[in-house]
mmCIF file of C-alpha atoms in Angstrom:
data_model
loop_
_atom_site.group_PDB
_atom_site.id
_atom_site.type_symbol
_atom_site.label_atom_id
_atom_site.label_comp_id
_atom_site.label_asym_id
_atom_site.label_seq_id
_atom_site.Cartn_x
_atom_site.Cartn_y
_atom_site.Cartn_z
ATOM 1 C CA GLU S 1 126.043 98.390 118.222
ATOM 2 C CA GLU S 2 128.323 100.574 115.703
ATOM 3 C CA THR S 3 126.809 103.770 115.611
ATOM 4 C CA GLU S 4 127.921 107.040 116.193
ATOM 5 C CA VAL S 5 126.100 110.454 116.252
ATOM 6 C CA TYR S 6 128.933 112.695 116.869
ATOM 7 C CA ILE S 7 127.033 116.698 119.024
ATOM 8 C CA VAL S 8 129.783 119.665 117.242
ATOM 9 C CA GLU S 9 128.887 123.156 117.888
ATOM 10 C CA GLY S 10 128.658 125.673 114.421
ATOM 11 C CA GLU S 11 128.326 125.946 111.339
ATOM 12 C CA SER S 12 132.144 125.521 110.142
ATOM 13 C CA ALA S 13 132.715 122.328 112.155
ATOM 14 C CA GLY S 14 128.896 120.718 111.287
ATOM 15 C CA GLY S 15 129.653 121.259 107.729
ATOM 16 C CA SER S 16 133.580 120.116 107.979
ATOM 17 C CA SER S 17 132.029 116.965 109.993
ATOM 18 C CA ARG S 18 129.293 116.402 107.418
ATOM 19 C CA GLN S 19 132.133 115.480 104.549
ATOM 20 C CA ALA S 20 134.678 113.208 106.616
ATOM 21 C CA ARG S 21 132.398 110.869 108.732
ATOM 22 C CA ASN S 22 131.245 108.003 107.114
ATOM 23 C CA LYS S 23 128.021 107.658 106.388
ATOM 24 C CA GLU S 24 127.434 103.780 107.137
ATOM 25 C CA ILE S 25 127.544 104.279 111.027
ATOM 26 C CA GLN S 26 128.910 108.116 111.186
ATOM 27 C CA ALA S 27 125.421 110.682 111.776
ATOM 28 C CA ILE S 28 126.422 114.261 112.735
ATOM 29 C CA LEU S 29 123.821 116.879 115.336
ATOM 30 C CA PRO S 30 125.247 120.493 114.754
ATOM 31 C CA LEU S 31 124.289 122.792 117.711
ATOM 32 C CA LYS S 32 123.711 126.397 116.164
ATOM 33 C CA GLY S 33 125.512 128.025 119.609
ATOM 34 C CA LYS S 34 125.430 126.776 123.323
ATOM 35 C CA ILE S 35 122.567 125.032 124.643
ATOM 36 C CA LEU S 36 120.989 125.944 127.493
ATOM 37 C CA ASN S 37 122.425 125.254 131.361
ATOM 38 C CA VAL S 38 119.453 122.944 132.938
ATOM 39 C CA GLU S 39 121.266 123.404 136.644
ATOM 40 C CA LYS S 40 120.002 126.792 136.277
ATOM 41 C CA ALA S 41 116.772 126.279 133.762
ATOM 42 C CA ASN S 42 114.003 124.646 135.155
ATOM 43 C CA PRO S 43 112.825 122.416 133.243
ATOM 44 C CA ILE S 44 110.048 123.070 130.638
ATOM 45 C CA LYS S 45 112.135 125.971 129.652
ATOM 46 C CA ALA S 46 114.253 123.129 129.373
ATOM 47 C CA PHE S 47 112.799 120.893 127.289
ATOM 48 C CA SER S 48 110.681 123.438 125.503
ATOM 49 C CA SER S 49 114.365 124.931 123.165
ATOM 50 C CA GLU S 50 114.962 123.358 120.345
ATOM 51 C CA GLU S 51 118.037 122.902 120.748
ATOM 52 C CA ILE S 52 117.596 120.373 123.198
ATOM 53 C CA ALA S 53 114.272 119.087 121.774
ATOM 54 C CA ASN S 54 115.849 118.053 119.308
ATOM 55 C CA LEU S 55 119.554 116.254 120.527
ATOM 56 C CA ILE S 56 116.495 114.392 122.970
ATOM 57 C CA THR S 57 114.985 114.200 119.487
ATOM 58 C CA VAL S 58 118.022 112.137 118.289
ATOM 59 C CA VAL S 59 119.034 110.733 121.324
ATOM 60 C CA GLY S 60 115.646 108.604 121.612
ATOM 61 C CA THR S 61 114.959 107.186 124.750
ATOM 62 C CA GLY S 62 113.956 110.104 126.442
ATOM 63 C CA VAL S 63 114.255 111.399 129.706
ATOM 64 C CA LYS S 64 113.982 111.236 133.351
ATOM 65 C CA GLU S 65 111.129 108.976 134.491
ATOM 66 C CA THR S 66 110.083 108.090 130.437
ATOM 67 C CA PHE S 67 114.267 106.776 129.884
ATOM 68 C CA ASN S 68 113.690 103.600 128.313
ATOM 69 C CA LEU S 69 117.636 103.444 127.263
ATOM 70 C CA GLU S 70 116.305 100.421 124.309
ATOM 71 C CA ASN S 71 115.050 103.573 122.390
ATOM 72 C CA LEU S 72 118.853 104.631 121.867
ATOM 73 C CA ARG S 73 119.317 105.159 118.505
ATOM 74 C CA TYR S 74 123.285 105.200 118.428
ATOM 75 C CA GLY S 75 125.417 102.716 120.526
ATOM 76 C CA LYS S 76 128.203 106.347 120.912
ATOM 77 C CA ILE S 77 127.232 109.990 121.598
ATOM 78 C CA ILE S 78 130.462 111.774 121.107
ATOM 79 C CA LEU S 79 130.097 115.048 121.887
ATOM 80 C CA MET S 80 133.350 117.010 119.107
ATOM 81 C CA ALA S 81 133.777 121.182 120.666
ATOM 82 C CA ASP S 82 137.353 123.180 119.940
ATOM 83 C CA ALA S 83 140.355 122.781 121.980
ATOM 84 C CA ASP S 84 139.669 126.371 123.719
ATOM 85 C CA VAL S 85 137.595 127.805 126.474
ATOM 86 C CA ASP S 86 134.175 127.574 124.007
ATOM 87 C CA GLY S 87 134.629 124.466 123.341
ATOM 88 C CA GLU S 88 135.384 123.509 126.531
ATOM 89 C CA HIS S 89 132.113 124.847 127.795
ATOM 90 C CA ILE S 90 129.881 123.263 124.895
ATOM 91 C CA LYS S 91 131.363 120.401 126.767
ATOM 92 C CA THR S 92 130.413 121.197 130.231
ATOM 93 C CA LEU S 93 127.190 122.816 128.968
ATOM 94 C CA LEU S 94 125.906 119.131 127.158
ATOM 95 C CA LEU S 95 127.203 116.801 129.857
ATOM 96 C CA THR S 96 124.968 118.964 132.642
ATOM 97 C CA LEU S 97 122.442 117.822 129.893
ATOM 98 C CA PHE S 98 123.170 114.813 130.342
ATOM 99 C CA PHE S 99 124.016 113.956 134.136
ATOM 100 C CA ARG S 100 120.600 116.082 134.652
ATOM 101 C CA PHE S 101 118.298 114.509 132.384
ATOM 102 C CA MET S 102 119.872 111.500 130.560
ATOM 103 C CA PRO S 103 122.527 109.920 133.178
ATOM 104 C CA GLN S 104 121.689 105.959 132.347
ATOM 105 C CA LEU S 105 123.239 106.419 129.277
ATOM 106 C CA ILE S 106 127.097 107.800 130.946
ATOM 107 C CA GLU S 107 126.193 104.328 133.362
ATOM 108 C CA ALA S 108 125.528 102.355 130.268
ATOM 109 C CA GLY S 109 129.624 103.747 128.825
ATOM 110 C CA ARG S 110 128.161 105.433 125.387
ATOM 111 C CA ILE S 111 129.032 108.939 126.455
ATOM 112 C CA PHE S 112 132.051 109.691 124.581
ATOM 113 C CA ILE S 113 134.089 112.879 124.015
ATOM 114 C CA ALA S 114 136.391 113.616 120.595
ATOM 115 C CA VAL S 115 139.411 114.616 121.219
ATOM 116 C CA PRO S 116 140.702 116.609 118.243
ATOM 117 C CA PRO S 117 144.657 118.026 117.843
ATOM 118 C CA LEU S 118 145.208 121.158 119.186
ATOM 119 C CA TYR S 119 148.850 120.332 116.704
ATOM 120 C CA LYS S 120 149.909 119.858 112.917
ATOM 121 C CA ILE S 121 153.925 119.234 112.468
ATOM 122 C CA LYS S 122 154.965 119.300 109.012
ATOM 123 C CA LYS S 123 158.161 117.130 109.061
ATOM 124 C CA GLY S 124 160.063 116.292 106.319
ATOM 125 C CA GLY S 125 157.091 116.592 103.840
ATOM 126 C CA LYS S 126 154.734 114.817 106.376
ATOM 127 C CA ASP S 127 151.638 115.527 108.592
ATOM 128 C CA ILE S 128 152.103 114.579 112.154
ATOM 129 C CA TYR S 129 149.043 115.662 114.297
ATOM 130 C CA VAL S 130 149.165 115.912 118.165
ATOM 131 C CA TYR S 131 147.024 116.450 121.077
ATOM 132 C CA THR S 132 148.786 118.275 123.439
ATOM 133 C CA ASP S 133 151.494 120.647 124.596
ATOM 134 C CA GLU S 134 154.238 117.777 126.567
ATOM 135 C CA GLU S 135 153.833 115.872 122.931
ATOM 136 C CA LEU S 136 154.472 118.607 121.269
ATOM 137 C CA LYS S 137 157.445 119.296 123.038
ATOM 138 C CA ASN S 138 158.432 116.022 122.853
ATOM 139 C CA THR S 139 157.594 115.646 118.663
ATOM 140 C CA THR S 140 159.920 118.518 117.893
ATOM 141 C CA LYS S 141 162.618 118.216 120.271
ATOM 142 C CA ASP S 142 166.295 117.841 118.401
ATOM 143 C CA SER S 143 163.647 119.361 115.274
ATOM 144 C CA GLN S 144 164.806 121.005 111.685
ATOM 145 C CA ASN S 145 162.993 122.027 109.114
ATOM 146 C CA ILE S 146 159.837 122.192 111.024
ATOM 147 C CA SER S 147 156.362 124.080 111.105
ATOM 148 C CA VAL S 148 154.257 124.158 113.354
ATOM 149 C CA THR S 149 150.278 124.524 113.163
ATOM 150 C CA ARG S 150 147.730 125.432 116.004
ATOM 151 C CA PHE S 151 145.027 124.708 115.651
ATOM 152 C CA LYS S 152 142.325 127.305 116.613
ATOM 153 C CA GLY S 153 139.141 124.541 115.721
ATOM 154 C CA LEU S 154 137.531 121.897 114.052
ATOM 155 C CA GLY S 155 136.284 124.314 111.231
ATOM 156 C CA GLU S 156 139.663 125.000 110.677
ATOM 157 C CA MET S 157 140.266 121.088 109.324
ATOM 158 C CA ASN S 158 139.629 119.823 106.115
ATOM 159 C CA PRO S 159 137.065 117.096 105.654
ATOM 160 C CA ASP S 160 140.801 114.621 105.313
ATOM 161 C CA GLN S 161 141.690 115.644 108.139
ATOM 162 C CA LEU S 162 139.051 116.246 110.675
ATOM 163 C CA TRP S 163 138.718 112.294 109.783
ATOM 164 C CA GLU S 164 142.076 110.869 109.903
ATOM 165 C CA THR S 165 142.475 112.487 113.317
ATOM 166 C CA THR S 166 139.165 112.845 115.170
ATOM 167 C CA MET S 167 136.720 110.157 113.543
ATOM 168 C CA ASN S 168 138.350 107.131 112.126
ATOM 169 C CA PRO S 169 137.672 104.863 114.526
ATOM 170 C CA LYS S 170 141.153 103.429 113.718
ATOM 171 C CA THR S 171 142.424 106.472 114.738
ATOM 172 C CA ARG S 172 141.191 108.407 116.625
ATOM 173 C CA LEU S 173 141.318 108.900 120.431
ATOM 174 C CA LEU S 174 137.946 109.504 122.632
ATOM 175 C CA LYS S 175 137.280 109.875 126.081
ATOM 176 C CA LYS S 176 134.557 107.457 128.041
ATOM 177 C CA VAL S 177 132.587 109.651 130.307
ATOM 178 C CA THR S 178 132.243 107.740 133.501
ATOM 179 C CA ILE S 179 131.110 108.471 136.478
ATOM 180 C CA GLU S 180 132.803 107.480 139.363
ATOM 181 C CA ASP S 181 131.369 109.371 142.660
ATOM 182 C CA ALA S 182 127.945 109.842 142.208
ATOM 183 C CA VAL S 183 127.599 112.469 144.360
ATOM 184 C CA GLU S 184 130.645 114.334 144.295
ATOM 185 C CA ALA S 185 129.467 114.506 140.342
ATOM 186 C CA ASP S 186 126.486 116.230 141.479
ATOM 187 C CA THR S 187 128.171 118.946 143.889
ATOM 188 C CA VAL S 188 130.837 120.083 140.820
ATOM 189 C CA PHE S 189 127.716 119.936 138.551
ATOM 190 C CA SER S 190 126.026 122.615 140.710
ATOM 191 C CA MET S 191 129.136 124.191 141.973
ATOM 192 C CA LEU S 192 130.228 124.879 138.288
ATOM 193 C CA MET S 193 126.360 125.501 136.317
ATOM 194 C CA GLY S 194 124.320 126.825 139.592
ATOM 195 C CA ASP S 195 124.347 130.403 140.861
ATOM 196 C CA ASP S 196 127.461 130.515 142.900
ATOM 197 C CA VAL S 197 130.285 129.698 140.964
ATOM 198 C CA GLN S 198 133.382 129.832 143.094
#
């Protein structure tokens, strides 16, 4: 139950997160770039993709008809990508994969999205991490002698920062992925990831 696997994109983020993690309970699966869009690809092509095959192996449950939740190898599956457009796209590709082939994982509350900070504020010799523009505004108003750094990606953080902000179960923010309305979710994935993107 306590174990978790972080699915991260890119070598630099993979390297940082490997150094940052708690080896007792956290595993890292780095992806080499964006995975195949399973909404458009036929299942045979999807399963023969090395990245997708690795991911399915790591999760351990099998897919579709062979799915068995009892074989899940980690209590939490955490998608960790940069807080930018590319990162959003990677998360959407991964969510499409889980929704189409392993929706039971979402239903069981096993899929999470890590929330890395957007900014680091240096204030009076102390580092403060903030996660939204609104939080930045509130934290910096009426403040003097501060410096603000915008994180472009996970790879820019050193392992200590990554642990403190995004991977430490005591201090991190995680979003749990749920399916409130399966019909609506189905429509949204078809629209976002299909051939006729509006």
